[in-house]
Amino acid sequence: MTTSRRKFIKISALGLGGVAATTSAIKMFGANPYLDELVKENVAKKFKRTPTYCEVCFWKCAAWTYTNENGEIKKIIGNDNDPHCYGRLCPRGTGGVGMYNDEDRLKTPLIRTTVNGEDTFRKASWEEALDLIAAKFKAVKDKYGAESLALLKHGAPGKHFEHLYKALGSDTIAEPAYAQCRGAREAGFNATFGSWIGSPEPTDIRDTKCLVLIGSHIGENMHNSQVQEMSDAIDNGATIITVDPRLSTAASKSKHWLAIKPATDIALMLAWMNVIIEEGLYDKEYVEKYGLGFNELKEYVSTFTPEWAYGITTIKPELIRETAREMGNAAPSVIIHPGRHVSWYGDDTQRARAMAILNGLLGSWGRRGGFYFKESIKVPKYPHPAYNHPKWGWKEIGEKYPLAQMGITTEVIKASIPSPDNKYPVKAWLVAGTNITKSIPDRKLLEAAMDELEFMVVVDTMPMDVTGYADVVLPECTYLERFDGIRSATNREPSIALRMPAVKPKYDSKPSWWIAKQLGERLGVGDYFAYDDYKEVIEWQLEKMGTSLEEMEKIGVKNFPRKSRSLYLKEDEKYEFPTMSGKIEFYSKELKELGFDPMPKYTAHPEPPQGFYRLNYGRAPMHTFSRTANNPNLNDLKKENDLWVNPKVARIIGLKTGQRVWLRNQDEITSTFSIKVRVTERVRWDSVYMVHGFGHDNKKLTRAYAKGINDTQLVSKVAVDPIMGGTGMRGNFVEILTENPHKNTEI
Ligand SMILES: Nc1nc2c(c(=O)[nH]1)N[C@H]1C(S)=C(S)[C@@H](COP(=O)(O)OP(=O)(O)OC[C@H]3O[C@@H](n4cnc5c(=O)[nH]c(N)nc54)[C@H](O)[C@@H]3O)O[C@H]1N2
Ligand SMILES: Nc1nc2c(c(=O)[nH]1)N[C@H]1C(S)=C(S)[C@@H](COP(=O)(O)OP(=O)(O)OC[C@H]3O[C@@H](n4cnc5c(=O)[nH]c(N)nc54)[C@H](O)[C@@H]3O)O[C@H]1N2
Ligand code: SF4
Ligand SMILES: [Mo]
């Protein structure tokens, strides 16, 4: 394959486009519960409602889609009985209707073609596109084995293609929500408590007395029930301690904001352990009963005094002591929040271990106001033949990283580049529900891999950047137009939620379950899809769970009583933790045996060179990653990201709020687009900050194209976590350019 073939198609594809009028309807809702109630009452009288769960992010709040007599979607409102949302959606969920209304949506299947030497897409029928994919996938399967077909996925569509892949005999599956997101936290907590954190996190925020946020920026990170519970906890007098180099929304609501020097959190946590142990603030009974390796830990942290940590973190020793005492006083109703996007500096599993150990010392795991024992209900599997066993898959591809519990995207990407020592040749990709060109760091590596592929398919709802690299693009209909798997997630009590179509698919778009089935039939595994409509699967599953489609249509969410055990540990319970030792492992033998530090170690990370600033990034409450930038409702609330710059830096460079600048990173990668400066004390002088997900490259995104800077473009350096393969992305440094570096070049 020539390089040019995979060249990103920038031109507006035939027949696509059209600018939609923006609407500010979403502004009507805001976060006013009284208004919410009024809206609910009025809406209920006028419109028909259909249950769904939100796909704007992965919290999956259950909701009602209201349609009028003409079958138009008018509103989406939270389901009162849902423990993920308590009846209220976040601004993104309310604005989800914009995904349906977006005129820029993918409308038909597209096939890459060449016209006058230029790559472009032509419209195709489903028949033609599916036949082509099946033929190409079959060729790869016959030549190299099904294992060489990789699936990169996220969200609900991923599940349907996972089924297709397993039927074909491929387990070469990965998602950026692991190695670029929460993988290290799962590995760190698993090594300590023997249990994943998972989603939603089993943090008992509503009953906590002290919530410690280390980087986690709840409030901008809009995970619905957590935000609501945190707000209740504040009202109930809980102490919030936020460790963040930036004054996040959470930090502004905190009793203590620890404006830590970036990349030094492990030092702070070691000092906290030192104080908690030295001053006897830990839960002695709990530690004795459930802990393993306390004496080793005590000995190990004895030299990590607050004075030692001060020199590293810039946090004053008195403040380290005071906050440690706050935690000790609140224990066990204290949460050192595990965070979620934790792929920061490469020692992320160890940072997660430090968080887990602090929770262990304070006795918060299994305690009210700490972490509860989560429970979910199993959705029965719709019958299908046994899956074919692959010879290799995500595990083998990521074998260098012993505690990886899921596929590592970047390793799958590397395996797609042929080399004599590549034992696991990946040859084709199906990319579903993930905009990898925005979510995977090291663009050079990603593009090198895409160049080498024999075939690449993208299933998306929007002409996102990633579609420009595909051979075939398939338009999925939005979550408001389809059936999908039943939502069953862990929580205090098990619950299920139904997603069913409120309206027919717009344009020539189709649901993923249908696409997967069509491909399955063409690839000889049709017997794994023994239904005509996914509705049949859901009906069958609901019957088995003691309910029915009819009932679920009426209620949307069904809550079930707990069966596994009590929510918290009982007074004199002899609980065995699901670790190898059955104990909370302060000292990890497993890590030691694998050649890693058995207790977390502080390592100094590279600092920005003269004239450079650390590139920090995060979330905005009205956007999800790159997926909502073009959404008419949400775009209306925030059109582009801005660059937070400390006044001291602004003075040195001579910057003013509102001024446009470009960024260049340590590898001389220059941002394609510019960004507006926001001068603010809320960010430290050693870093700059922006919201992730802007700076879209594809002109077909009429509202989002060229708006703001794409942080991912500047993340060319990654610090890989040796334990689980996560890609630390916060070690990139940028200089600020006030002159347009592209002046003489056309983009
Ligand atoms: N609105 C909205 N909400 C979302 C999402 C979204 O796209 N939009 N995405 C969801 C997903 S999948 C995830 S994973 C989560 C991510 O949400 P979090 O887990 O909360 O995100 P992080 O990126 O870890 O945290 C960002 C914060 O870390 C701070 N920070 C940067 N460097 C350091 C450091 O060295 N030390 C410390 N202590 N802090 C630092 C930043 O200033 C910023 O405030 O958000 C979820 N919620
Ligand atoms: N630089 C940088 N990189 C990051 C992060 C960061 O903060 N900064 N965050 C990391 C984190 S925490 C995560 S979880 C990942 C997330 O990474 P991704 O999962 O790639 O997230 P999105 O960018 O939202 O991409 C989602 C894609 O799915 C499409 N989509 C939306 N709904 C549907 C649907 O119903 N069907 C189909 N088929 N497609 C749909 C959207 O149009 C979009 O193209 O990114 C990680 N990468
Ligand atoms: S938190 Fe917001 S965007 Fe995420 S699922 Fe819930 S309503 Fe949707
Ligand atoms: Mo994430």
XYZ file of C-alpha atoms and ligand atoms in Angstrom, residues 56-59 90-92 154 176-177 180-182 185 201 213-224 226-227 242-251 258-266 268-269 337-345 351 355 614-628 644 682-683 687-693 730, ligand 1:
134
model
C -22.879 11.145 25.027
C -20.480 9.731 27.592
C -19.946 6.410 29.318
C -21.853 7.083 32.493
C -25.883 16.781 32.593
C -25.793 19.482 29.876
C -24.268 17.021 27.446
C -15.553 2.374 22.480
C -8.468 3.994 24.290
C -10.612 3.949 27.426
C -5.186 6.098 27.539
C -7.617 6.316 30.413
C -8.302 4.223 33.480
C -6.029 2.749 38.268
C -16.773 4.061 40.685
C -9.469 14.498 44.742
C -6.050 13.993 43.263
C -6.302 15.467 39.790
C -9.808 14.126 39.399
C -11.772 17.237 38.420
C -15.357 16.296 39.229
C -17.553 19.206 38.169
C -15.730 19.625 34.889
C -15.529 15.842 34.667
C -19.320 15.631 34.610
C -19.939 12.089 35.715
C -23.476 12.727 36.705
C -20.822 11.710 41.338
C -21.257 15.429 40.709
C -8.253 18.877 46.023
C -4.747 18.279 44.789
C -4.414 19.921 41.405
C -1.867 22.265 39.842
C -4.880 24.162 38.485
C -7.753 25.729 40.405
C -10.359 23.360 39.017
C -14.072 23.809 39.738
C -13.677 21.153 42.438
C -10.665 22.970 43.892
C -3.122 21.881 47.219
C -1.640 23.517 44.116
C 0.893 20.786 43.629
C 3.824 20.956 41.271
C 2.782 18.659 38.387
C 4.089 15.085 38.358
C 4.924 14.937 42.059
C 1.769 13.385 43.543
C 3.457 10.192 44.697
C 2.746 13.946 48.551
C 1.019 10.618 49.138
C -10.773 9.188 44.878
C -9.084 6.821 42.419
C -9.582 9.273 39.526
C -10.379 8.000 36.074
C -8.162 9.388 33.357
C -4.933 8.429 35.060
C -2.445 7.925 32.207
C -0.238 10.832 33.222
C 3.466 10.170 33.796
C 0.374 6.382 41.861
C -4.086 6.068 46.510
C 3.906 21.629 30.600
C 0.863 20.896 28.466
C -2.025 20.128 30.808
C -5.501 19.199 29.600
C -8.907 18.201 30.975
C -12.666 18.347 30.449
C -15.345 20.990 30.009
C -18.773 20.295 31.507
C -20.605 20.743 28.203
C -18.370 18.581 26.007
C -17.270 14.963 25.785
C -13.808 14.462 24.290
C -13.902 15.212 20.570
C -17.355 13.784 20.003
C -19.504 16.798 20.901
C -5.049 29.029 30.352
C -6.029 29.533 38.244
C -3.119 27.808 36.525
C 2.027 24.750 32.874
C -0.638 25.794 30.411
C -4.051 24.174 30.271
C -6.689 23.468 27.632
C -9.830 21.393 27.292
C -9.279 18.213 25.256
C -11.283 17.458 22.113
C 1.386 14.708 30.564
N -17.687 16.845 30.787
C -17.007 15.724 30.622
N -16.906 14.851 31.631
C -16.205 13.709 31.463
C -15.591 13.362 30.223
C -15.721 14.317 29.173
O -15.216 14.116 28.069
N -16.431 15.462 29.412
N -14.873 12.209 30.095
C -15.026 11.189 31.103
C -13.871 10.272 31.117
S -13.842 8.952 30.027
C -12.873 10.387 32.007
S -11.619 9.247 31.983
C -12.889 11.404 33.060
C -11.565 12.106 33.270
O -11.692 12.916 34.399
P -10.622 12.921 35.558
O -10.261 11.561 35.961
O -11.172 13.872 36.544
O -9.466 13.585 34.649
P -7.950 13.813 34.694
O -7.571 14.093 33.291
O -7.234 12.748 35.369
O -7.821 15.126 35.540
C -7.746 16.399 35.003
C -7.276 17.287 36.117
O -5.963 16.853 36.518
C -5.187 17.987 36.784
N -3.754 17.638 36.724
C -2.916 17.727 35.674
N -1.680 17.312 36.017
C -1.722 16.970 37.317
C -0.757 16.481 38.264
O 0.416 16.261 37.956
N -1.193 16.221 39.508
C -2.472 16.446 39.889
N -2.793 16.171 41.143
N -3.395 16.921 39.038
C -3.039 17.161 37.763
C -5.663 18.970 35.741
O -5.341 20.286 36.096
C -7.164 18.725 35.690
O -7.862 19.529 36.588
O -13.870 12.394 32.783
C -15.115 11.823 32.470
N -16.092 12.859 32.507
